[in-house]
Each structure stands twice: as structure tokens, then as C-alpha cells.
Amino acid sequence: MRGRSLVALVLVGFVLVATGVIWRRSFGNARAREQQRLEQQRAALEAERAKVEGDIRDASSRTSLAKVAEQRLNMHIPSDSLVIYLKRPVKKRAPSDPH
């Protein structure tokens, strides 16, 4: 009976090790699929971020802002005859300290 018990114990040990290996492998595959899904989601979010940044740049361009100012605020770019250029007065320097 000693030989049969040893063989049975070895077989039970082999089944336990094989079960552990199969479980670990399936767990690793599930993690790999999850990681791949997250990487795809990250790539999609980065593409969306780049698109939003481009939209912001387009919306804040001078031509776009000029159109919005004309339509919503009833503003316009004045003609040259309406523009008055003012000169700044020259600042006088304070006398230097003799120390």
C-alpha cells in the first residue's frame, strides 16, 4: 500500500500544480485583455484631447474671434479714417542718486 499511496499523492500534487498553472494563466490572459482595453481607451482619449486642443486653437484664432465679436457684440474693425493714434508722453528720468 505504500507504493499506491505515494503514486496517489504524486498524482494529487500534479493535479493541484496543473490547476494552479491553468488558473494563473487564465488570470494573466484576463489581465492582458484588460490592459489592452485600457491602452486602447487611453489612445482614444489622447486623440480626443488633441482634437479638443485643435478646436480650442481654431476657436481662439483672431479671425474666429473677430467673427464672434461682430455677430454677438455688434463690434467691427474701424476704417482707417476712424482710427486715432495717441503718442505716449516721454517719461522723464528721476535724477540719479549721488551715493
Tab-separated table of N, CA, C and O in Angstrom:
chain	number	residue	atom	x	y	z
A	1	MET	N	0.796	-1.193	0.000
A	1	MET	CA	0.000	0.000	0.000
A	1	MET	C	0.843	1.263	0.000
A	1	MET	O	0.349	2.299	-0.384
A	2	ARG	N	2.037	1.137	0.408
A	2	ARG	CA	2.903	2.301	0.468
A	2	ARG	C	3.132	2.868	-0.931
A	2	ARG	O	3.121	4.083	-1.127
A	3	GLY	N	3.316	2.041	-1.909
A	3	GLY	CA	3.553	2.477	-3.282
A	3	GLY	C	2.334	3.136	-3.890
A	3	GLY	O	2.428	4.143	-4.575
A	4	ARG	N	1.152	2.590	-3.610
A	4	ARG	CA	-0.083	3.179	-4.130
A	4	ARG	C	-0.348	4.548	-3.512
A	4	ARG	O	-0.789	5.472	-4.193
A	5	SER	N	-0.093	4.683	-2.237
A	5	SER	CA	-0.289	5.968	-1.555
A	5	SER	C	0.644	7.027	-2.133
A	5	SER	O	0.246	8.183	-2.334
A	6	LEU	N	1.880	6.636	-2.393
A	6	LEU	CA	2.851	7.582	-2.957
A	6	LEU	C	2.436	8.007	-4.356
A	6	LEU	O	2.478	9.204	-4.696
A	7	VAL	N	1.989	7.055	-5.166
A	7	VAL	CA	1.535	7.377	-6.531
A	7	VAL	C	0.308	8.278	-6.470
A	7	VAL	O	0.195	9.263	-7.208
A	8	ALA	N	-0.636	7.970	-5.576
A	8	ALA	CA	-1.839	8.788	-5.434
A	8	ALA	C	-1.467	10.197	-4.982
A	8	ALA	O	-2.010	11.199	-5.476
A	9	LEU	N	-0.546	10.312	-4.049
A	9	LEU	CA	-0.102	11.620	-3.563
A	9	LEU	C	0.575	12.416	-4.667
A	9	LEU	O	0.332	13.626	-4.819
A	10	VAL	N	1.403	11.775	-5.472
A	10	VAL	CA	2.070	12.442	-6.591
A	10	VAL	C	1.037	12.907	-7.611
A	10	VAL	O	1.114	14.029	-8.130
A	11	LEU	N	0.045	12.062	-7.903
A	11	LEU	CA	-0.995	12.452	-8.860
A	11	LEU	C	-1.826	13.623	-8.341
A	11	LEU	O	-2.143	14.554	-9.089
A	12	VAL	N	-2.179	13.597	-7.070
A	12	VAL	CA	-2.932	14.715	-6.480
A	12	VAL	C	-2.092	15.985	-6.532
A	12	VAL	O	-2.582	17.073	-6.876
A	13	GLY	N	-0.802	15.867	-6.217
A	13	GLY	CA	0.091	17.035	-6.294
A	13	GLY	C	0.193	17.567	-7.709
A	13	GLY	O	0.151	18.781	-7.946
A	14	PHE	N	0.292	16.667	-8.679
A	14	PHE	CA	0.367	17.079	-10.080
A	14	PHE	C	-0.911	17.797	-10.505
A	14	PHE	O	-0.867	18.835	-11.176
A	15	VAL	N	-2.064	17.260	-10.110
A	15	VAL	CA	-3.347	17.900	-10.447
A	15	VAL	C	-3.429	19.282	-9.803
A	15	VAL	O	-3.880	20.248	-10.438
A	16	LEU	N	-2.994	19.426	-8.569
A	16	LEU	CA	-3.026	20.734	-7.900
A	16	LEU	C	-2.104	21.743	-8.597
A	16	LEU	O	-2.477	22.893	-8.810
A	17	VAL	N	-0.898	21.308	-8.934
A	17	VAL	CA	0.045	22.199	-9.624
A	17	VAL	C	-0.506	22.578	-10.994
A	17	VAL	O	-0.456	23.747	-11.397
A	18	ALA	N	-1.051	21.596	-11.733
A	18	ALA	CA	-1.613	21.892	-13.060
A	18	ALA	C	-2.790	22.850	-12.949
A	18	ALA	O	-2.929	23.776	-13.754
A	19	THR	N	-3.636	22.643	-11.940
A	19	THR	CA	-4.769	23.560	-11.726
A	19	THR	C	-4.268	24.967	-11.422
A	19	THR	O	-4.799	25.956	-11.937
A	20	GLY	N	-3.246	25.075	-10.599
A	20	GLY	CA	-2.670	26.385	-10.279
A	20	GLY	C	-2.087	27.061	-11.511
A	20	GLY	O	-2.264	28.270	-11.723
A	21	VAL	N	-1.406	26.297	-12.337
A	21	VAL	CA	-0.814	26.860	-13.557
A	21	VAL	C	-1.906	27.341	-14.511
A	21	VAL	O	-1.830	28.434	-15.079
A	22	ILE	N	-2.949	26.525	-14.672
A	22	ILE	CA	-4.054	26.911	-15.560
A	22	ILE	C	-4.759	28.155	-15.033
A	22	ILE	O	-5.072	29.078	-15.791
A	23	TRP	N	-5.004	28.202	-13.716
A	23	TRP	CA	-5.655	29.384	-13.133
A	23	TRP	C	-4.807	30.634	-13.327
A	23	TRP	O	-5.308	31.684	-13.713
A	24	ARG	N	-3.504	30.520	-13.069
A	24	ARG	CA	-2.607	31.674	-13.211
A	24	ARG	C	-2.563	32.146	-14.653
A	24	ARG	O	-2.555	33.342	-14.941
A	25	ARG	N	-2.553	31.205	-15.577
A	25	ARG	CA	-2.505	31.567	-16.992
A	25	ARG	C	-3.796	32.269	-17.426
A	25	ARG	O	-3.757	33.273	-18.133
A	26	SER	N	-4.937	31.754	-17.005
A	26	SER	CA	-6.204	32.402	-17.359
A	26	SER	C	-6.308	33.776	-16.691
A	26	SER	O	-6.813	34.734	-17.295
A	27	PHE	N	-5.806	33.889	-15.466
A	27	PHE	CA	-5.787	35.192	-14.785
A	27	PHE	C	-4.895	36.170	-15.540
A	27	PHE	O	-5.250	37.331	-15.742
A	28	GLY	N	-3.731	35.706	-15.999
A	28	GLY	CA	-2.815	36.555	-16.771
A	28	GLY	C	-3.422	36.983	-18.096
A	28	GLY	O	-3.259	38.134	-18.528
A	29	ASN	N	-4.138	36.075	-18.745
A	29	ASN	CA	-4.796	36.436	-20.009
A	29	ASN	C	-5.874	37.488	-19.792
A	29	ASN	O	-6.022	38.417	-20.582
A	30	ALA	N	-6.634	37.333	-18.702
A	30	ALA	CA	-7.667	38.328	-18.396
A	30	ALA	C	-7.029	39.688	-18.129
A	30	ALA	O	-7.516	40.726	-18.603
A	31	ARG	N	-5.932	39.696	-17.397
A	31	ARG	CA	-5.217	40.957	-17.127
A	31	ARG	C	-4.665	41.559	-18.412
A	31	ARG	O	-4.689	42.784	-18.588
A	32	ALA	N	-4.158	40.727	-19.308
A	32	ALA	CA	-3.613	41.231	-20.571
A	32	ALA	C	-4.716	41.855	-21.413
A	32	ALA	O	-4.520	42.916	-22.031
A	33	ARG	N	-5.904	41.212	-21.442
A	33	ARG	CA	-7.024	41.790	-22.195
A	33	ARG	C	-7.448	43.121	-21.580
A	33	ARG	O	-7.726	44.090	-22.299
A	34	GLU	N	-7.502	43.181	-20.262
A	34	GLU	CA	-7.868	44.423	-19.581
A	34	GLU	C	-6.850	45.524	-19.863
A	34	GLU	O	-7.212	46.677	-20.135
A	35	GLN	N	-5.577	45.176	-19.840
A	35	GLN	CA	-4.533	46.160	-20.123
A	35	GLN	C	-4.643	46.654	-21.562
A	35	GLN	O	-4.503	47.851	-21.827
A	36	GLN	N	-4.898	45.762	-22.487
A	36	GLN	CA	-5.037	46.159	-23.889
A	36	GLN	C	-6.243	47.086	-24.065
A	36	GLN	O	-6.172	48.088	-24.776
A	37	ARG	N	-7.360	46.757	-23.385
A	37	ARG	CA	-8.544	47.611	-23.465
A	37	ARG	C	-8.247	49.002	-22.908
A	37	ARG	O	-8.631	50.022	-23.492
A	38	LEU	N	-7.523	49.052	-21.792
A	38	LEU	CA	-7.186	50.348	-21.194
A	38	LEU	C	-6.233	51.147	-22.080
A	38	LEU	O	-6.344	52.375	-22.178
A	39	GLU	N	-5.298	50.474	-22.738
A	39	GLU	CA	-4.388	51.172	-23.647
A	39	GLU	C	-5.136	51.732	-24.849
A	39	GLU	O	-4.853	52.847	-25.303
A	40	GLN	N	-6.112	50.980	-25.358
A	40	GLN	CA	-6.926	51.492	-26.464
A	40	GLN	C	-7.762	52.683	-26.020
A	40	GLN	O	-7.884	53.679	-26.747
A	41	GLN	N	-8.296	52.597	-24.818
A	41	GLN	CA	-9.078	53.713	-24.280
A	41	GLN	C	-8.201	54.941	-24.099
A	41	GLN	O	-8.609	56.061	-24.407
A	42	ARG	N	-6.980	54.727	-23.617
A	42	ARG	CA	-6.047	55.843	-23.435
A	42	ARG	C	-5.702	56.488	-24.775
A	42	ARG	O	-5.670	57.720	-24.895
A	43	ALA	N	-5.457	55.662	-25.790
A	43	ALA	CA	-5.144	56.198	-27.114
A	43	ALA	C	-6.323	57.000	-27.662
A	43	ALA	O	-6.134	58.076	-28.243
A	44	ALA	N	-7.541	56.495	-27.446
A	44	ALA	CA	-8.727	57.226	-27.909
A	44	ALA	C	-8.863	58.555	-27.168
A	44	ALA	O	-9.189	59.588	-27.776
A	45	LEU	N	-8.601	58.550	-25.869
A	45	LEU	CA	-8.694	59.792	-25.094
A	45	LEU	C	-7.615	60.790	-25.503
A	45	LEU	O	-7.872	61.997	-25.548
A	46	GLU	N	-6.416	60.298	-25.805
A	46	GLU	CA	-5.354	61.205	-26.264
A	46	GLU	C	-5.715	61.808	-27.618
A	46	GLU	O	-5.461	62.999	-27.855
A	47	ALA	N	-6.323	61.018	-28.497
A	47	ALA	CA	-6.752	61.555	-29.791
A	47	ALA	C	-7.853	62.595	-29.602
A	47	ALA	O	-7.846	63.645	-30.254
A	48	GLU	N	-8.771	62.314	-28.691
A	48	GLU	CA	-9.837	63.276	-28.415
A	48	GLU	C	-9.272	64.563	-27.815
A	48	GLU	O	-9.711	65.655	-28.146
A	49	ARG	N	-8.271	64.413	-26.949
A	49	ARG	CA	-7.633	65.591	-26.349
A	49	ARG	C	-6.966	66.447	-27.423
A	49	ARG	O	-7.084	67.675	-27.417
A	50	ALA	N	-6.263	65.797	-28.349
A	50	ALA	CA	-5.621	66.543	-29.431
A	50	ALA	C	-6.660	67.258	-30.279
A	50	ALA	O	-6.461	68.411	-30.689
A	51	LYS	N	-7.795	66.605	-30.532
A	51	LYS	CA	-8.861	67.231	-31.315
A	51	LYS	C	-9.428	68.438	-30.578
A	51	LYS	O	-9.636	69.504	-31.170
A	52	VAL	N	-9.658	68.286	-29.269
A	52	VAL	CA	-10.204	69.399	-28.481
A	52	VAL	C	-9.218	70.561	-28.438
A	52	VAL	O	-9.614	71.730	-28.562
A	53	GLU	N	-7.929	70.262	-28.283
A	53	GLU	CA	-6.931	71.334	-28.288
A	53	GLU	C	-6.912	72.047	-29.632
A	53	GLU	O	-6.777	73.275	-29.689
A	54	GLY	N	-7.043	71.301	-30.718
A	54	GLY	CA	-7.120	71.922	-32.046
A	54	GLY	C	-8.359	72.784	-32.191
A	54	GLY	O	-8.309	73.887	-32.747
A	55	ASP	N	-9.489	72.291	-31.669
A	55	ASP	CA	-10.721	73.087	-31.709
A	55	ASP	C	-10.573	74.371	-30.901
A	55	ASP	O	-11.060	75.432	-31.308
A	56	ILE	N	-9.900	74.274	-29.766
A	56	ILE	CA	-9.681	75.474	-28.940
A	56	ILE	C	-8.800	76.470	-29.686
A	56	ILE	O	-9.071	77.677	-29.701
A	57	ARG	N	-7.734	75.957	-30.327
A	57	ARG	CA	-6.868	76.851	-31.103
A	57	ARG	C	-7.641	77.525	-32.234
A	57	ARG	O	-7.498	78.720	-32.471
A	58	ASP	N	-8.475	76.745	-32.915
A	58	ASP	CA	-9.269	77.316	-34.006
A	58	ASP	C	-10.256	78.353	-33.484
A	58	ASP	O	-10.433	79.415	-34.088
A	59	ALA	N	-10.912	78.040	-32.364
A	59	ALA	CA	-11.917	78.954	-31.821
A	59	ALA	C	-11.287	80.219	-31.251
A	59	ALA	O	-11.933	81.270	-31.217
A	60	SER	N	-10.047	80.149	-30.828
A	60	SER	CA	-9.416	81.331	-30.247
A	60	SER	C	-8.543	82.077	-31.255
A	60	SER	O	-7.822	82.998	-30.869
A	61	SER	N	-8.629	81.711	-32.516
A	61	SER	CA	-7.859	82.435	-33.532
A	61	SER	C	-8.455	83.823	-33.732
A	61	SER	O	-9.618	84.089	-33.423
A	62	ARG	N	-7.657	84.686	-34.253
A	62	ARG	CA	-8.077	86.083	-34.434
A	62	ARG	C	-9.284	86.201	-35.370
A	62	ARG	O	-10.217	86.947	-35.101
A	63	THR	N	-9.287	85.448	-36.448
A	63	THR	CA	-10.405	85.533	-37.394
A	63	THR	C	-11.704	85.024	-36.772
A	63	THR	O	-12.764	85.620	-36.964
A	64	SER	N	-11.603	83.943	-36.011
A	64	SER	CA	-12.805	83.403	-35.371
A	64	SER	C	-13.337	84.368	-34.315
A	64	SER	O	-14.548	84.590	-34.220
A	65	LEU	N	-12.429	84.934	-33.532
A	65	LEU	CA	-12.855	85.894	-32.507
A	65	LEU	C	-13.433	87.157	-33.130
A	65	LEU	O	-14.377	87.741	-32.602
A	66	ALA	N	-12.892	87.568	-34.269
A	66	ALA	CA	-13.424	88.754	-34.947
A	66	ALA	C	-14.852	88.495	-35.419
A	66	ALA	O	-15.729	89.365	-35.283
A	67	LYS	N	-15.124	87.322	-35.941
A	67	LYS	CA	-16.486	86.995	-36.385
A	67	LYS	C	-17.449	86.999	-35.205
A	67	LYS	O	-18.562	87.525	-35.295
A	68	VAL	N	-17.028	86.414	-34.091
A	68	VAL	CA	-17.884	86.370	-32.906
A	68	VAL	C	-18.132	87.778	-32.386
A	68	VAL	O	-19.257	88.125	-32.017
A	69	ALA	N	-17.096	88.606	-32.369
A	69	ALA	CA	-17.247	89.984	-31.883
A	69	ALA	C	-18.198	90.767	-32.779
A	69	ALA	O	-19.002	91.564	-32.301
A	70	GLU	N	-18.121	90.545	-34.073
A	70	GLU	CA	-19.022	91.251	-34.988
A	70	GLU	C	-20.466	90.777	-34.828
A	70	GLU	O	-21.387	91.581	-34.794
A	71	GLN	N	-20.663	89.470	-34.720
A	71	GLN	CA	-22.027	88.936	-34.676
A	71	GLN	C	-22.681	89.152	-33.313
A	71	GLN	O	-23.799	89.652	-33.230
A	72	ARG	N	-22.031	88.762	-32.250
A	72	ARG	CA	-22.662	88.788	-30.929
A	72	ARG	C	-22.584	90.147	-30.249
A	72	ARG	O	-23.513	90.557	-29.563
A	73	LEU	N	-21.456	90.831	-30.419
A	73	LEU	CA	-21.243	92.080	-29.686
A	73	LEU	C	-21.456	93.314	-30.554
A	73	LEU	O	-21.306	94.436	-30.098
A	74	ASN	N	-21.776	93.090	-31.810
A	74	ASN	CA	-22.024	94.196	-32.736
A	74	ASN	C	-20.806	95.110	-32.858
A	74	ASN	O	-20.935	96.318	-32.974
A	75	MET	N	-19.630	94.511	-32.803
A	75	MET	CA	-18.392	95.269	-32.938
A	75	MET	C	-17.875	95.102	-34.361
A	75	MET	O	-18.233	94.161	-35.060
A	76	HIS	N	-17.038	96.021	-34.781
A	76	HIS	CA	-16.429	95.906	-36.105
A	76	HIS	C	-15.053	96.554	-36.081
A	76	HIS	O	-14.721	97.321	-35.187
A	77	ILE	N	-14.269	96.241	-37.090
A	77	ILE	CA	-12.950	96.848	-37.221
A	77	ILE	C	-13.151	98.212	-37.877
A	77	ILE	O	-13.747	98.304	-38.951
A	78	PRO	N	-12.669	99.269	-37.222
A	78	PRO	CA	-12.913	100.608	-37.766
A	78	PRO	C	-12.084	100.855	-39.032
A	78	PRO	O	-11.031	100.260	-39.238
A	79	SER	N	-12.589	101.744	-39.849
A	79	SER	CA	-11.828	102.126	-41.040
A	79	SER	C	-10.649	103.001	-40.600
A	79	SER	O	-10.606	103.502	-39.486
A	80	ASP	N	-9.707	103.184	-41.489
A	80	ASP	CA	-8.522	103.958	-41.146
A	80	ASP	C	-8.841	105.404	-40.773
A	80	ASP	O	-8.140	106.020	-39.983
A	81	SER	N	-9.901	105.945	-41.338
A	81	SER	CA	-10.244	107.334	-41.032
A	81	SER	C	-10.784	107.476	-39.606
A	81	SER	O	-10.796	108.573	-39.060
A	82	LEU	N	-11.227	106.387	-39.005
A	82	LEU	CA	-11.768	106.450	-37.652
A	82	LEU	C	-10.732	106.129	-36.582
A	82	LEU	O	-11.006	106.272	-35.400
A	83	VAL	N	-9.557	105.710	-36.991
A	83	VAL	CA	-8.528	105.322	-36.040
A	83	VAL	C	-7.712	106.542	-35.644
A	83	VAL	O	-7.276	107.321	-36.493
A	84	ILE	N	-7.521	106.726	-34.355
A	84	ILE	CA	-6.704	107.830	-33.845
A	84	ILE	C	-5.538	107.216	-33.086
A	84	ILE	O	-5.721	106.411	-32.185
A	85	TYR	N	-4.345	107.574	-33.472
A	85	TYR	CA	-3.141	107.075	-32.810
A	85	TYR	C	-2.693	108.095	-31.787
A	85	TYR	O	-2.488	109.271	-32.111
A	86	LEU	N	-2.548	107.691	-30.566
A	86	LEU	CA	-2.100	108.567	-29.499
A	86	LEU	C	-0.658	108.239	-29.176
A	86	LEU	O	-0.274	107.080	-29.105
A	87	LYS	N	0.123	109.273	-28.965
A	87	LYS	CA	1.516	109.071	-28.591
A	87	LYS	C	1.631	109.140	-27.083
A	87	LYS	O	0.993	109.964	-26.437
A	88	ARG	N	2.468	108.287	-26.571
A	88	ARG	CA	2.714	108.306	-25.140
A	88	ARG	C	3.640	109.464	-24.807
A	88	ARG	O	4.596	109.726	-25.522
A	89	PRO	N	3.396	110.090	-23.679
A	89	PRO	CA	4.351	111.113	-23.267
A	89	PRO	C	5.646	110.437	-22.810
A	89	PRO	O	5.621	109.359	-22.225
A	90	VAL	N	6.744	111.074	-23.106
A	90	VAL	CA	8.037	110.525	-22.724
A	90	VAL	C	8.201	110.708	-21.216
A	90	VAL	O	8.024	111.810	-20.700
A	91	LYS	N	8.571	109.634	-20.542
A	91	LYS	CA	8.768	109.737	-19.108
A	91	LYS	C	10.104	110.385	-18.830
A	91	LYS	O	11.112	110.051	-19.463
A	92	LYS	N	10.092	111.291	-17.901
A	92	LYS	CA	11.331	111.938	-17.509
A	92	LYS	C	12.025	111.050	-16.490
A	92	LYS	O	11.388	110.491	-15.604
A	93	ARG	N	13.322	110.955	-16.617
A	93	ARG	CA	14.092	110.133	-15.681
A	93	ARG	C	14.257	110.896	-14.377
A	93	ARG	O	14.468	112.099	-14.358
A	94	ALA	N	14.196	110.147	-13.317
A	94	ALA	CA	14.431	110.751	-11.994
A	94	ALA	C	15.921	111.032	-11.883
A	94	ALA	O	16.762	110.283	-12.396
A	95	PRO	N	16.297	112.121	-11.226
A	95	PRO	CA	17.728	112.393	-11.082
A	95	PRO	C	18.395	111.262	-10.326
A	95	PRO	O	17.853	110.725	-9.363
A	96	SER	N	19.578	110.901	-10.784
A	96	SER	CA	20.280	109.785	-10.158
A	96	SER	C	20.787	110.190	-8.779
A	96	SER	O	21.170	111.319	-8.529
A	97	ASP	N	20.821	109.249	-7.887
A	97	ASP	CA	21.245	109.465	-6.511
A	97	ASP	C	22.766	109.492	-6.476
A	97	ASP	O	23.424	108.576	-6.962
A	98	PRO	N	23.418	110.534	-5.912
A	98	PRO	CA	24.876	110.658	-5.956
A	98	PRO	C	25.612	109.706	-5.018
A	98	PRO	O	26.813	109.767	-4.901
A	99	HIS	N	24.980	108.834	-4.308
A	99	HIS	CA	25.693	107.957	-3.363
A	99	HIS	C	26.536	107.056	-4.103
A	99	HIS	O	26.903	106.240	-4.523
